[in-house]
Short mmCIF file of C-alpha atoms in Angstrom, two decimals:
data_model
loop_
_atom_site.label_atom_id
_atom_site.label_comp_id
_atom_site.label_asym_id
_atom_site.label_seq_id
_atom_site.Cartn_x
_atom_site.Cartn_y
_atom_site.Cartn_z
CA UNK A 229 17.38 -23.12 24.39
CA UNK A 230 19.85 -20.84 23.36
CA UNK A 231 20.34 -22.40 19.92
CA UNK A 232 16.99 -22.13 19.52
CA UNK A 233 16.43 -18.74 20.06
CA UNK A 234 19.88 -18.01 17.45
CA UNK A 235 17.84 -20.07 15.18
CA UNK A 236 14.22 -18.85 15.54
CA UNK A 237 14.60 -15.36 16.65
CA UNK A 238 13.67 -13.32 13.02
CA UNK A 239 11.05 -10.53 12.27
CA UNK A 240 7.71 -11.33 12.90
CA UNK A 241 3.89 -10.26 13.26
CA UNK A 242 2.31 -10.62 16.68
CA UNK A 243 -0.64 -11.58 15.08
CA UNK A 244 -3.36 -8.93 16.51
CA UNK A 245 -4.79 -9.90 12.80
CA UNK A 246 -4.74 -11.88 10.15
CA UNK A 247 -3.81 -10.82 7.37
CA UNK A 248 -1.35 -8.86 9.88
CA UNK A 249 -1.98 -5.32 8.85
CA UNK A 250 1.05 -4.77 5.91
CA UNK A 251 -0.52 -7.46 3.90
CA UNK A 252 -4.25 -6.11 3.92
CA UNK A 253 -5.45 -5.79 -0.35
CA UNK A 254 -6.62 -1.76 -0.32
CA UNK A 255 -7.60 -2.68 -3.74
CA UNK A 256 -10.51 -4.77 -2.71
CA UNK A 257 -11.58 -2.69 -0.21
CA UNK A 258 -14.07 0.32 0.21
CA UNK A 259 -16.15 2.03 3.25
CA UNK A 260 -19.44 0.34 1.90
CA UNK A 261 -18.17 -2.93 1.38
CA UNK A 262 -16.64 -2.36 5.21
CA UNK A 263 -20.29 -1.18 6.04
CA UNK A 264 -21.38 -4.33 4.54
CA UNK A 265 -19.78 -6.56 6.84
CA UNK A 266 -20.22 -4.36 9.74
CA UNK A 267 -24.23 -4.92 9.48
CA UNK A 268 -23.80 -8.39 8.51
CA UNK A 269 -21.50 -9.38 12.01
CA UNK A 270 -23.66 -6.85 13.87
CA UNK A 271 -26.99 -9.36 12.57
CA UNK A 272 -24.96 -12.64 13.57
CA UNK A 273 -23.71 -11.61 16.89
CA UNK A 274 -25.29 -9.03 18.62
CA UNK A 275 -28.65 -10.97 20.56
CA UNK A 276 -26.26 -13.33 21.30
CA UNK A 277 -22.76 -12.29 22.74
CA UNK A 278 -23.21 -8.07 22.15
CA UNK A 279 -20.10 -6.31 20.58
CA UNK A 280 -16.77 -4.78 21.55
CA UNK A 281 -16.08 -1.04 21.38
CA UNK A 282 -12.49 0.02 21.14
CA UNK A 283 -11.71 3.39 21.95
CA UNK A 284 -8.22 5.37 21.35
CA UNK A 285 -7.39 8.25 23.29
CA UNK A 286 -4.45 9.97 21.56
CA UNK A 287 -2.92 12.38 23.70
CA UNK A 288 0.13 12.51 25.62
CA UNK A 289 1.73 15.52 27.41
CA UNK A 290 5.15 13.85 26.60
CA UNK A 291 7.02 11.30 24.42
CA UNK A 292 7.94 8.07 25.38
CA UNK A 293 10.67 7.07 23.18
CA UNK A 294 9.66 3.44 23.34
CA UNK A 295 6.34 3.55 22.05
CA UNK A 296 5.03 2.08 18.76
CA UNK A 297 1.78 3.36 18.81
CA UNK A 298 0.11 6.56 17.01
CA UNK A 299 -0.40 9.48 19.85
CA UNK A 300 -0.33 13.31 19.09
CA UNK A 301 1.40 15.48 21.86
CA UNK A 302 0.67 18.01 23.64
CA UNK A 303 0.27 19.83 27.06
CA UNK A 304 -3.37 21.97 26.02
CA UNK A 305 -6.28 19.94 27.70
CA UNK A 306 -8.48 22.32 25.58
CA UNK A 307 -8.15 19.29 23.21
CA UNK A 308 -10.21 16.92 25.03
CA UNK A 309 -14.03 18.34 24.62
CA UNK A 310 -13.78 18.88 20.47
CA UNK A 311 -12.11 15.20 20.37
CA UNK A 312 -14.52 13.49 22.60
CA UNK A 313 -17.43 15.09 20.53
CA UNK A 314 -15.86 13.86 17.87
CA UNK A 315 -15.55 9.90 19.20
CA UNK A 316 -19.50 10.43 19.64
CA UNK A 317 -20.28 11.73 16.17
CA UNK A 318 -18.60 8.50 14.90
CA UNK A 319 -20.31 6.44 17.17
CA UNK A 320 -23.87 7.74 15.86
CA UNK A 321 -22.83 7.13 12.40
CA UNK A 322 -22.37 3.31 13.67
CA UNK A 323 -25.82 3.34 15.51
CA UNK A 324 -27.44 4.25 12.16
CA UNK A 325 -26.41 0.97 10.49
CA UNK A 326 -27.90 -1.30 12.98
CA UNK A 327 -31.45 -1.91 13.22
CA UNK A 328 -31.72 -2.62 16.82
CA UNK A 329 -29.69 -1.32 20.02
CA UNK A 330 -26.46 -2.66 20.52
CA UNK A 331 -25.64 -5.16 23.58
CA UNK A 332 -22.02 -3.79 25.24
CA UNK A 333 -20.35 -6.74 25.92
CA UNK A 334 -16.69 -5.42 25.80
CA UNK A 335 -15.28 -1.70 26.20
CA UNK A 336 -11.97 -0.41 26.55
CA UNK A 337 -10.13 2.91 26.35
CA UNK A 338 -6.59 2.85 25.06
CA UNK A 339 -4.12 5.15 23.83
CA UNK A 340 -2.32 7.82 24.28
CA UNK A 341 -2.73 8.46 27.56
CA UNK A 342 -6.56 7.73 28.17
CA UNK A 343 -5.85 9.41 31.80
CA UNK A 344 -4.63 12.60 29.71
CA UNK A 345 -8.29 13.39 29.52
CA UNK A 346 -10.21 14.34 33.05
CA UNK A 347 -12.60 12.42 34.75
CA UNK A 348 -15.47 14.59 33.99
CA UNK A 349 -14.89 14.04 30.48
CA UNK A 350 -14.64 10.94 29.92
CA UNK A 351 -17.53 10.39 32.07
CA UNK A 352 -19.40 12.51 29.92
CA UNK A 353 -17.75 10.53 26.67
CA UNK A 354 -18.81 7.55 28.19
CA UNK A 355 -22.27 8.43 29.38
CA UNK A 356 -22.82 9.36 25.67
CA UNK A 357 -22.06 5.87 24.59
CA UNK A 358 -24.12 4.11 27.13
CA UNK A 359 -27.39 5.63 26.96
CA UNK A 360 -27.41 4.25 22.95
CA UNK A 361 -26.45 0.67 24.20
CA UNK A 362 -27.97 -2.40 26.17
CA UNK A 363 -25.04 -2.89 28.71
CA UNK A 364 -24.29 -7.27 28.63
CA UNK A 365 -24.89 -9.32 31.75
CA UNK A 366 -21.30 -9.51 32.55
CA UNK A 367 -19.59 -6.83 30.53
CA UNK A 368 -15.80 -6.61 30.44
CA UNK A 369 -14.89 -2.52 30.47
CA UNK A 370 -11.47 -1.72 31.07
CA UNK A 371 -8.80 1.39 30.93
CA UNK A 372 -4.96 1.89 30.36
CA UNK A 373 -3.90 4.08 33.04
CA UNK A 374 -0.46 6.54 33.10
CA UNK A 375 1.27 6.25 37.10
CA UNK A 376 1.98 9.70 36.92
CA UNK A 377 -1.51 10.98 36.12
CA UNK A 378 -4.28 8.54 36.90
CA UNK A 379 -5.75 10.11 39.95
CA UNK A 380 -8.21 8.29 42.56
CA UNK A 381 -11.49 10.52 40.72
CA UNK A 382 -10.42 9.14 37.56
CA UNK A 383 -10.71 5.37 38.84
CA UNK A 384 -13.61 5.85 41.14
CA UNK A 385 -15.33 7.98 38.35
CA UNK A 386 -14.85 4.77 35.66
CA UNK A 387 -14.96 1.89 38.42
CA UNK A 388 -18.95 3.85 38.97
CA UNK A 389 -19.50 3.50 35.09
CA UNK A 390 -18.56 -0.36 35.27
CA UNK A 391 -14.75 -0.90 34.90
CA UNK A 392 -13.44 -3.54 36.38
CA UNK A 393 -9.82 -3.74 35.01
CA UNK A 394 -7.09 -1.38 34.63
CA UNK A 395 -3.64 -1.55 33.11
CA UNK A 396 -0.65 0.50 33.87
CA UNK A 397 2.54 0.81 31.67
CA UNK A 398 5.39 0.44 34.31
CA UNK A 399 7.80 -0.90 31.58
CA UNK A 400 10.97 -0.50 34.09
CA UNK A 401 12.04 1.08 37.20
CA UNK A 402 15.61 1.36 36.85
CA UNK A 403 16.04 5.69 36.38
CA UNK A 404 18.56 5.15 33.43
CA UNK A 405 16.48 2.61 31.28
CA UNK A 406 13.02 5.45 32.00
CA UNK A 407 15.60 8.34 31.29
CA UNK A 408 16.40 6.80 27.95
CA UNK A 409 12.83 6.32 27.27
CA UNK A 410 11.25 9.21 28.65
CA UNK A 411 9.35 7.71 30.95
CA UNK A 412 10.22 8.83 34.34
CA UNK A 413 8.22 6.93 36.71
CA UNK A 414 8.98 6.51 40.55
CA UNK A 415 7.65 3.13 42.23
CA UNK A 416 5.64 5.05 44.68
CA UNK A 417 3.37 6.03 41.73
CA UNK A 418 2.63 2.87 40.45
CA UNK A 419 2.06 2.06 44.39
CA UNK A 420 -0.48 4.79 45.08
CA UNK A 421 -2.61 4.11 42.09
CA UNK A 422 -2.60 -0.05 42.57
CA UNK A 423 -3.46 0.31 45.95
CA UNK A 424 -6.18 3.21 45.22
CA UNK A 425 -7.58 0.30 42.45
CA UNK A 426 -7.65 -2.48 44.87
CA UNK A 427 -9.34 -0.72 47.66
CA UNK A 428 -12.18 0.59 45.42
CA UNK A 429 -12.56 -2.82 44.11
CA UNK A 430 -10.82 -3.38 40.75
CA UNK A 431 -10.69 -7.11 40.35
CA UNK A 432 -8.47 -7.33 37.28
CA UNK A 433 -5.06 -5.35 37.84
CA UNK A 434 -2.54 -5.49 35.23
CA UNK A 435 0.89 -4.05 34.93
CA UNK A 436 3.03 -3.96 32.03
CA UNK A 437 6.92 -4.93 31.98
CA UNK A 438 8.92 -4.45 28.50
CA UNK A 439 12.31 -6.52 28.16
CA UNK A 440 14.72 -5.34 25.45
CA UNK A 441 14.76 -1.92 26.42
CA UNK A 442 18.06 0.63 26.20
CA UNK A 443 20.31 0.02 28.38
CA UNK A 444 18.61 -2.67 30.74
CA UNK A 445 20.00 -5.17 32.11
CA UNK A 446 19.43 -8.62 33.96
CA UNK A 447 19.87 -6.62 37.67
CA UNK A 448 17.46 -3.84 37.31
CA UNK A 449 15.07 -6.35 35.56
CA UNK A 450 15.01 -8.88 38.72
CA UNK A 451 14.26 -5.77 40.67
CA UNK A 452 11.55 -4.59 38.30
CA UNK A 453 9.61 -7.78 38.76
CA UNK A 454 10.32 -8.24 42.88
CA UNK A 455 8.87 -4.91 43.70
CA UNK A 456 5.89 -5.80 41.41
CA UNK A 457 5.54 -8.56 43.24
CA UNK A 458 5.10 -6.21 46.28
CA UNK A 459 2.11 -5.28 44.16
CA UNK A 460 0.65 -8.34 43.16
CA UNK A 461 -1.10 -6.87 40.71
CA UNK A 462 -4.06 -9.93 39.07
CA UNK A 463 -1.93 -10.01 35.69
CA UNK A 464 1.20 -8.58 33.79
CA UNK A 465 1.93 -8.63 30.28
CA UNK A 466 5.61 -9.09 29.85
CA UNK A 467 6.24 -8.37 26.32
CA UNK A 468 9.87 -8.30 23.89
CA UNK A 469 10.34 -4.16 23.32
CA UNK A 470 9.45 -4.19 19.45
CA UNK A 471 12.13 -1.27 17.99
CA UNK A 472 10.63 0.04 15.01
CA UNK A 473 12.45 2.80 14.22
CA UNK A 474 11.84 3.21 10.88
CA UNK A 475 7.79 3.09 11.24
CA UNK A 476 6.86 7.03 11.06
CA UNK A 477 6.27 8.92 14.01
CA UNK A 478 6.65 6.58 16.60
CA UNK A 479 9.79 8.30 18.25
CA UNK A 480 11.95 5.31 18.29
CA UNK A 481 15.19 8.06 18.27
CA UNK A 482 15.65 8.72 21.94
CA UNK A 483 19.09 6.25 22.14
CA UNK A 484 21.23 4.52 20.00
CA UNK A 485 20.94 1.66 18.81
CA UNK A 486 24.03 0.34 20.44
CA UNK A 487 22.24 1.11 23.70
CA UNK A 488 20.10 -1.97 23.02
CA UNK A 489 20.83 -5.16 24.96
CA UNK A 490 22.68 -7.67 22.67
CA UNK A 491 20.92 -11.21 22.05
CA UNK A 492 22.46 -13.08 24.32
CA UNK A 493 21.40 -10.24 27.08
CA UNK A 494 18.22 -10.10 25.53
CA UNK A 495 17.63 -13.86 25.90
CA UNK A 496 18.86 -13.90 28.99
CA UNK A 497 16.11 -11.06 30.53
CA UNK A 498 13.68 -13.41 28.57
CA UNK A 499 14.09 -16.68 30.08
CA UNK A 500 15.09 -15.45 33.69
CA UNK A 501 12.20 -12.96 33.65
CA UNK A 502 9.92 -15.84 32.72
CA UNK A 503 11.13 -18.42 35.76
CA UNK A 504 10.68 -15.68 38.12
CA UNK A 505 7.40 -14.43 37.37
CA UNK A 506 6.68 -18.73 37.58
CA UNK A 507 8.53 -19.06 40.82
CA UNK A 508 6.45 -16.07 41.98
CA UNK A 509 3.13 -17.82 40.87
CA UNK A 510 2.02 -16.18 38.37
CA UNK A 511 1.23 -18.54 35.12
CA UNK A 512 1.65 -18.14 31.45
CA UNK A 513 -1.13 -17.42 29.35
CA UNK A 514 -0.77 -16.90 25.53
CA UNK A 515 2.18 -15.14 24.62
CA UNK A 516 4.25 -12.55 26.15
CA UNK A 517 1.14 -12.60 29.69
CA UNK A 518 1.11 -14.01 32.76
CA UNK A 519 -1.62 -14.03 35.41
CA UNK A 520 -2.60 -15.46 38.86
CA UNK A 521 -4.74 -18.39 39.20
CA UNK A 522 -7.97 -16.29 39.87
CA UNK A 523 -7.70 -14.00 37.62
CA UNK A 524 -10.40 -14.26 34.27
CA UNK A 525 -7.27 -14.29 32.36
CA UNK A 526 -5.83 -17.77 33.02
CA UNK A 527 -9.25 -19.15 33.70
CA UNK A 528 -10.75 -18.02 30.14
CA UNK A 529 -7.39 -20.09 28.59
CA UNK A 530 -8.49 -23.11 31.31
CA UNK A 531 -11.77 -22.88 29.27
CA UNK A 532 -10.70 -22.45 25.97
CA UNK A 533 -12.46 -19.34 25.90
CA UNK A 534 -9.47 -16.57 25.47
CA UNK A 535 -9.43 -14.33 22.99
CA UNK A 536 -6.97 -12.12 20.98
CA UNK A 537 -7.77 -8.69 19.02
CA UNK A 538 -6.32 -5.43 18.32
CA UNK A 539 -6.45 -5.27 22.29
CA UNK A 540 -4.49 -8.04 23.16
CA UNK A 541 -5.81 -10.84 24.70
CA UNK A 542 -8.90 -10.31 26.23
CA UNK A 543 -11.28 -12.93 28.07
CA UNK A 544 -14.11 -11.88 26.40
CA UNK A 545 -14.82 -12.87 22.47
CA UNK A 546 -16.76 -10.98 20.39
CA UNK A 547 -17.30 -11.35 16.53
CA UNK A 548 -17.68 -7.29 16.25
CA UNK A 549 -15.06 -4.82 17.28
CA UNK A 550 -15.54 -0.80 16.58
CA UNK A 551 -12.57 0.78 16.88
CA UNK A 552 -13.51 4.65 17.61
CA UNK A 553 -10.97 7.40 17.06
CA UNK A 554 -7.97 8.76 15.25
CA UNK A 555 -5.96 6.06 13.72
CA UNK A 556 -8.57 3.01 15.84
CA UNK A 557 -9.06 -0.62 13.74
CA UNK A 558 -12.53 -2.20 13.88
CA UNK A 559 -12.87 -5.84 13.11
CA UNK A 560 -16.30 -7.16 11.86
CA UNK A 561 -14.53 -10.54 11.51
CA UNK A 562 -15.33 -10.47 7.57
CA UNK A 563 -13.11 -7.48 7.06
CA UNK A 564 -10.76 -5.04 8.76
CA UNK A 565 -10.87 -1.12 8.96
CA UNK A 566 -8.25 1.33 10.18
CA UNK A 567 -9.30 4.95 11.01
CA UNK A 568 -7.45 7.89 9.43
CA UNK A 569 -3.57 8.55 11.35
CA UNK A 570 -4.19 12.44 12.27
CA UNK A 571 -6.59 14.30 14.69
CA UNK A 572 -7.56 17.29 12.02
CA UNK A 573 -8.45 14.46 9.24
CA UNK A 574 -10.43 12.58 11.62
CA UNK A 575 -12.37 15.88 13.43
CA UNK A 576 -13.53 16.58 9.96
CA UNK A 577 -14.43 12.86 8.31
CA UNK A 578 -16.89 12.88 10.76
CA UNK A 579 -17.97 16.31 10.57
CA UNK A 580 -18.87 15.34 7.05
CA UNK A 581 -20.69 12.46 8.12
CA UNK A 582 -18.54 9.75 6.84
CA UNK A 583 -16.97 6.82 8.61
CA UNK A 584 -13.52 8.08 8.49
CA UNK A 585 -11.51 4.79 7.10
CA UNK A 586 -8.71 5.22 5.88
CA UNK A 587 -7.83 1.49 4.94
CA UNK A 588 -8.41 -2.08 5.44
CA UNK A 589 -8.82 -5.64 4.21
CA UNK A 590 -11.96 -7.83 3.00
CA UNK A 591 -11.05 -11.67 4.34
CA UNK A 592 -11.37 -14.14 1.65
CA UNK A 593 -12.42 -17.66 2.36
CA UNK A 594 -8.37 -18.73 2.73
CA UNK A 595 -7.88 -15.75 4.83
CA UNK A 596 -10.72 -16.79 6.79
CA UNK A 597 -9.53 -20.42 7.33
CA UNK A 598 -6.14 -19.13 7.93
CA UNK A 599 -7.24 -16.29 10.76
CA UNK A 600 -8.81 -18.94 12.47
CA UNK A 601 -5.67 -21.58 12.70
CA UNK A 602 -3.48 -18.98 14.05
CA UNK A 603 -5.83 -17.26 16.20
CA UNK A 604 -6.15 -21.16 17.60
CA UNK A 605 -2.44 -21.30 17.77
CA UNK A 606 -2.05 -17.85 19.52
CA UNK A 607 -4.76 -18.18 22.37
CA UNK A 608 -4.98 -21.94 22.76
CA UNK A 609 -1.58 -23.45 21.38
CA UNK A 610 -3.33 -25.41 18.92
CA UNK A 611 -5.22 -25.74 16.28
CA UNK A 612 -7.38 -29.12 14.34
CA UNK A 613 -7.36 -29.92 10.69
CA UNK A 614 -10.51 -31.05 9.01
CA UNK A 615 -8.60 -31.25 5.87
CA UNK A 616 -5.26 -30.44 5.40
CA UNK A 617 -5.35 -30.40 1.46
CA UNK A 618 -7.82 -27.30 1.60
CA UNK A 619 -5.39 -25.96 -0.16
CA UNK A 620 -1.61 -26.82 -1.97
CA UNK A 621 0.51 -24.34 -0.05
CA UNK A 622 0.08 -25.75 3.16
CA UNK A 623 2.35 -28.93 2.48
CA UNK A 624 4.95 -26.82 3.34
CA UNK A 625 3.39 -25.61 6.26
CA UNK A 626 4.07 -29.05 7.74
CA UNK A 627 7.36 -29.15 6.39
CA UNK A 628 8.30 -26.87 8.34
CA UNK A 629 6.44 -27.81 11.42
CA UNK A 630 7.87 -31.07 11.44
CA UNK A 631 11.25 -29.45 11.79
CA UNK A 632 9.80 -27.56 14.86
CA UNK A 633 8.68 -30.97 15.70
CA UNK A 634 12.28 -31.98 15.77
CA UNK A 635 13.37 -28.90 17.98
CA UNK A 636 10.48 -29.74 20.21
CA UNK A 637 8.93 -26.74 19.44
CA UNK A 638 4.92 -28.80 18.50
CA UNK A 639 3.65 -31.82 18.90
CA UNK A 640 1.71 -33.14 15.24
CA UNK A 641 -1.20 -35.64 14.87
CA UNK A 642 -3.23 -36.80 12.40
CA UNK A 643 -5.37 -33.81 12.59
CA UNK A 644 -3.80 -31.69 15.18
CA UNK A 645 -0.94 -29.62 16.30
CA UNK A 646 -0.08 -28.96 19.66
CA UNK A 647 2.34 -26.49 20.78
CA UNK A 648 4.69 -27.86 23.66
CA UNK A 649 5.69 -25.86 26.72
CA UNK A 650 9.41 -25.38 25.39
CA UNK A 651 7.99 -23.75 22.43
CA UNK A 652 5.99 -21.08 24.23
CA UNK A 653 8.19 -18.50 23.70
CA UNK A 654 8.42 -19.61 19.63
CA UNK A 655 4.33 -19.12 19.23
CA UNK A 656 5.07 -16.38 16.71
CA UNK A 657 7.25 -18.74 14.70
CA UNK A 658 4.38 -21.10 14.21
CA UNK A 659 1.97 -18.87 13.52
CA UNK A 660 3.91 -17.61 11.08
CA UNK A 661 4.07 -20.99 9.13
CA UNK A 662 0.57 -20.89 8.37
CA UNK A 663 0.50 -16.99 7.20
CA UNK A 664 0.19 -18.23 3.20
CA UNK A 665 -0.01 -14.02 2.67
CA UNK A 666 3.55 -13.42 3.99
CA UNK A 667 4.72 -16.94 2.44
CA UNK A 668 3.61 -15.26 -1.11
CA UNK A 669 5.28 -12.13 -0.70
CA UNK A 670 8.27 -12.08 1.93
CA UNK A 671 9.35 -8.25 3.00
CA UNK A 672 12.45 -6.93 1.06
CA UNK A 673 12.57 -5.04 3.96
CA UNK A 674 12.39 -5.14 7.78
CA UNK A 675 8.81 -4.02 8.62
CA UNK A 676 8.50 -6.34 12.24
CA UNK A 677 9.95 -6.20 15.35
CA UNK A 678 11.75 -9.19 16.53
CA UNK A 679 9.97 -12.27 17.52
CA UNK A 680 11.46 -13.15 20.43
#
């Protein structure tokens, strides 16, 4: 395995999208033509499985040096009213492209910190959005919560709107990895708010464990994972630390480099991580989660019914995503569409009445036969041909599958390719054969983290 990790481990998407996000064509794109699509998913989908809203909640009281993701900090909760007002102004500008009411099948709030904001507000926020929608027959609504500030009001006051799951970022509990990050975050934390989920009667608990971090090593990562076992929380996403230091404003600059674990420590929290969360019974799903045998998770990938989006892996699949707030990507399957990246820009886009996009990507017919392969590939670990000669450029596609083939990486039929149980942990490498956009144009420079 090792060899294979020296030979596969190279910058890669994780494949939220395809086209991943750096390769989207701006120049074919505009906020009618993403309107367009919008109405036309909305008209396919909506009497049928409803849509999923996506919801970011930007604000942190303090940096976590490990985090990709866009957030604006600050410690003045005066914030939250004029931004939540905002998140509804959007919304209505939605509601007036559809010509019916919408059915909720899907809803989460991510961030930021969407526990910065209080209870009382986002009830309000939330209560806002509802009373527009038809809520699904089984919806799937769920929250990232911080360990330091979710309180028991803040998950009684969203389990009594309908959420069911709940993920918290515990990344590692060893005090000099969360010192280098900026993330301290005592066990008993994470303790009091899994135990105050499971006894109001969250059914989908997840926690989040990050390998690769500054400074962490094999011993403090075995502990990490026993005393979440203590926890059993339903499901865990335990996910390669993705240093992109060079990406603006995502505060990669709180260590050095050298403070990194080398690849051969890297590898080895990887694979031991992995058989222990096994030995402990919890079961791999996808890439980079495991769950427990109950949980929707692992039973939606026992179905062939899991799902990947700009929220991960979810259980629920829906053609139409809205993706509300600063810097938020929608997905109406035909296209793409990233909000703009600051608060002020955003507050006033949709003071002007305008869908505040920023950016985004029209799917071609290729990109559309291409998204579907890998999202096959990335939620199933496979994917069926009905004609491999669709078009030239995939001969080398296979190629270089049969070389994984060779390393025992897939498995290849006549129509089909199968991706073995060794070459779990390479998923990103074959999806990555099939992305004809990257193939085209490879990066001068670094712009992904890692694959492994």
């Amino acid at each position: 395995m090792n060899s294979l990790i020296d030979k596969y481990n190279i910058p890669g998407p994780r494949y939220t999208s395809y086209p991943t996000v750096p390769y989207w064509d701006e120049t074919t794109f505009s906020a009618e033509k993403w309107k367009e699509t919008v109405i036309r998913s909305f008209h396919e989908s909506n009497s049928e499985e409803g849509i999923s809203i996506y919801i970011h909640l930007p604000f942190c009281e303090a940096l976590c040096t490990f985090c990709a993701c866009h957030k604006r900090i600050t410690k003045q909760h005066s914030v939250e009213i004029p931004y939540l007002e905002s998140v509804l102004k959007e919304w209505k500008l939605y509601l007036e492209l559809f010509e019916e009411k919408p059915k909720l099948k899907e809803l989460h709030l991510g961030g930021g910190t969407p526990t910065f904001f209080s209870p009382k507000n986002l009830k309000t926020l939330l209560e806002g959005i509802f009373e527009t929608v038809e809520i699904a027959e089984h919806p799937e609504f769920s929250f990232e919560g911080h360990p330091n500030n979710t309180t028991r009001d803040h998950l009684q006051t969203l389990y009594d709107l309908g959420f069911r799951r709940v993920s918290f970022g515990v990344q590692d509990y060893d005090p000099k990895v969360q010192k280098a990050i900026n993330r301290i975050q005592p066990f008993e934390n994470v303790k009091n708010v899994t135990e105050w989920a499971k006894e109001i009667g969250y059914r989908g608990i997840s926690h989040d464990l990050v390998f690769g971090l500054p400074h962490q090593t094999w011993e403090a990562m075995e502990y990490t994972i026993r005393k979440t076992m203590e926890l059993k929380p339903d499901r865990l996403a335990f996910y390669s630390y993705a240093h992109v230091p060079w990406v603006k404003g995502v505060g990669q600059r709180g260590f050095d480099e050298n403070d990194l674990p080398s690849g051969e420590e890297k590898r080895r929290l990887y694979e031991d991580g992995k058989k222990l969360l096994e030995k402990l019974g919890y079961i791999e799903v996808g890439m980079d989660h495991f769950s427990l045998e109950h949980d929707d998770l692992y039973q939606s990938l026992i179905h062939k019914k899991l799902h990947r989006n700009f929220m991960g892996y979810t259980s629920s699949n829906t053609q139409l995503m809205i993706g509300l707030g600063m810097s938020a990507i929608s997905d109406s399957w035909y296209a793409f569409a990233q909000n703009v990246k600051t608060v002020e820009e955003y507050q006033k886009m949709v003071e002007e009445g305008k869908i505040p996009v920023v950016k985004g990507h029209i799917l071609n017919e290729e990109d559309l036969i291409v998204r579907r392969h890998i999202l096959n590939l990335m939620c199933q670990l496979e994917t069926t041909f009905t004609d491999k000669n669709s078009f030239p450029e995939l001969e080398n596609a296979f190629e270089m599958l049969e070389e994984m083939e060779r390393d025992e990486l897939v498995e290849i039929f006549d129509n089909q390719i199968k991706i073995t149980k060794k070459g779990r942990a390479f998923t990103r490498n074959v999806a990555m054969v099939f992305d004809l956009r990257m193939m085209r144009n490879k990066p001068e420079t670094r712009i992904f983290s890692m694959t492994i």
